[in-house]
Coordinates of C-alpha atoms in Angstrom, one line a residue:
M32 CA 0.0 0.0 0.0
R33 CA 1.4 3.4 -0.9
I34 CA 1.2 6.5 1.3
N35 CA -1.4 8.3 -0.8
D36 CA -3.6 5.2 -0.6
C37 CA -3.4 5.4 3.2
N38 CA -4.6 9.0 3.0
I39 CA -7.5 8.0 0.7
Y40 CA -8.5 5.3 3.2
E41 CA -8.3 7.8 6.1
L42 CA -10.4 10.3 4.2
S43 CA -13.0 7.7 3.3
N44 CA -13.1 6.4 6.9
A45 CA -13.7 10.0 8.2
F46 CA -16.4 10.4 5.6
L47 CA -18.1 7.2 6.7
R48 CA -18.0 8.2 10.3
Q49 CA -20.8 10.7 9.6
D50 CA -23.9 9.5 11.4
D51 CA -26.2 10.0 8.4
I52 CA -24.2 7.9 5.9
V53 CA -24.8 4.2 5.4
L54 CA -22.2 2.2 3.5
L55 CA -23.8 -0.3 1.1
E56 CA -20.8 -1.5 -0.9
K57 CA -17.1 -0.8 -1.3
K58 CA -15.1 -1.3 -4.5
D59 CA -11.4 -1.0 -3.7
Y60 CA -9.4 -0.4 -6.9
L61 CA -6.4 0.8 -4.8
A62 CA -5.8 -2.6 -3.3
N63 CA -6.9 -4.3 -6.5
P64 CA -6.3 -2.0 -9.5
K65 CA -8.2 -2.9 -12.6
R66 CA -6.3 -4.6 -15.5
N67 CA -6.1 -1.3 -17.4
G68 CA -4.4 0.4 -14.4
Y69 CA -7.4 2.2 -12.9
R70 CA -7.0 3.1 -9.2
S71 CA -9.7 4.5 -7.0
L72 CA -11.8 3.8 -4.0
H73 CA -15.6 3.7 -4.7
L74 CA -18.2 3.7 -2.0
I75 CA -21.8 3.1 -2.7
I76 CA -23.7 4.8 0.1
Q77 CA -27.1 5.9 1.2
I78 CA -27.3 9.5 2.3
P79 CA -30.3 11.7 3.2
I80 CA -31.5 14.5 1.1
Y81 CA -34.0 16.9 2.5
L82 CA -36.9 17.9 0.4
H83 CA -39.6 20.5 1.1
S84 CA -41.8 18.1 3.1
E85 CA -39.7 15.0 3.7
K86 CA -36.3 13.4 4.0
K87 CA -35.4 10.7 1.5
M88 CA -32.5 8.3 1.6
M89 CA -30.7 8.3 -1.8
K90 CA -28.2 5.8 -3.1
V91 CA -25.0 7.5 -4.5
E92 CA -21.5 6.5 -5.5
V93 CA -18.6 8.5 -4.1
Q94 CA -15.1 8.0 -5.7
F95 CA -12.0 8.8 -3.8
R96 CA -8.8 9.3 -5.8
T97 CA -5.8 11.6 -6.1
I98 CA -5.5 14.4 -8.7
S99 CA -3.2 12.2 -10.8
M100 CA -5.6 9.3 -10.6
D101 CA -8.4 11.5 -11.7
W102 CA -6.5 13.0 -14.6
W103 CA -5.6 9.5 -15.8
A104 CA -9.2 8.3 -15.4
S105 CA -10.6 11.3 -17.3
L106 CA -8.3 10.6 -20.3
E107 CA -8.9 6.9 -20.2
H108 CA -12.7 7.4 -20.1
K109 CA -12.5 9.7 -23.1
I110 CA -10.6 7.1 -25.1
R111 CA -12.4 4.0 -24.0
Y112 CA -16.0 5.2 -24.1
K113 CA -16.0 6.5 -27.7
K114 CA -18.4 4.1 -29.3
D115 CA -16.8 4.1 -32.8
V116 CA -13.1 4.0 -31.7
E117 CA -11.1 0.8 -31.1
V118 CA -8.1 1.5 -28.9
P119 CA -4.9 0.1 -30.4
L120 CA -3.0 -2.3 -28.2
H121 CA 0.0 0.0 -27.9
I122 CA -2.2 2.9 -26.6
A123 CA -3.8 0.6 -24.0
K124 CA -0.3 -0.5 -23.0
E125 CA 0.8 3.1 -22.7
L126 CA -2.2 4.0 -20.6
R127 CA -1.4 1.1 -18.2
E128 CA 2.2 2.4 -17.9
C129 CA 0.9 5.9 -17.3
A130 CA -1.3 4.6 -14.5
E131 CA 1.8 3.0 -12.9
E132 CA 3.8 6.2 -13.3
A133 CA 0.9 8.3 -11.8
A134 CA 0.8 6.1 -8.8
L135 CA 4.5 6.4 -8.3
L136 CA 4.3 10.2 -8.7
D137 CA 1.6 10.3 -6.0
Y138 CA 3.9 8.3 -3.7
R139 CA 6.8 10.6 -4.4
M140 CA 4.9 13.8 -3.9
E141 CA 3.4 12.6 -0.7
N142 CA 6.9 11.7 0.6
I143 CA 8.2 15.2 -0.3
Q144 CA 5.3 16.8 1.5
K145 CA 5.8 14.6 4.6
N146 CA 9.6 15.1 4.7
L147 CA 9.3 18.8 4.1
G148 CA 7.9 19.2 7.6
T149 CA 11.3 18.7 9.1
Y150 CA 12.6 21.8 7.2
L151 CA 9.7 24.2 7.9
K152 CA 9.2 26.4 10.9
P153 CA 6.5 25.0 13.2
D154 CA 4.1 27.9 12.4
T155 CA 4.3 27.1 8.7
Q156 CA 3.7 23.4 8.9
T157 CA 0.4 21.9 7.8
P158 CA -1.4 19.5 10.3
E159 CA -0.2 16.5 8.3
Q160 CA 3.5 17.6 8.6
R161 CA 3.3 18.1 12.4

């Protein structure tokens, strides 16, 4: 598990601790990335929405991912979901490699942020760096 994955799990756990959210299903593509390289944490939840005269529980999907994961997923989605375009094997391979590189970049950036805390004055550190 990479550092950024831990942060996504921490964030999702904090989200699920809200007393009005009910977890229905979890799809963990961080622990088990898809064959194409896709990484994300999907939570299917029930959450209340408040209408004029009633409260309704609605089923929604929340996806937790880093900026680089989102950037990769947006491009991959544009390519894969064009109905009349067949993705060449070399493009699919390159997308998979980009997913790996994006995960490595997330890991490296998180390490830089974490290690930077030792060089900053205490009043300029973020809570994560303290």
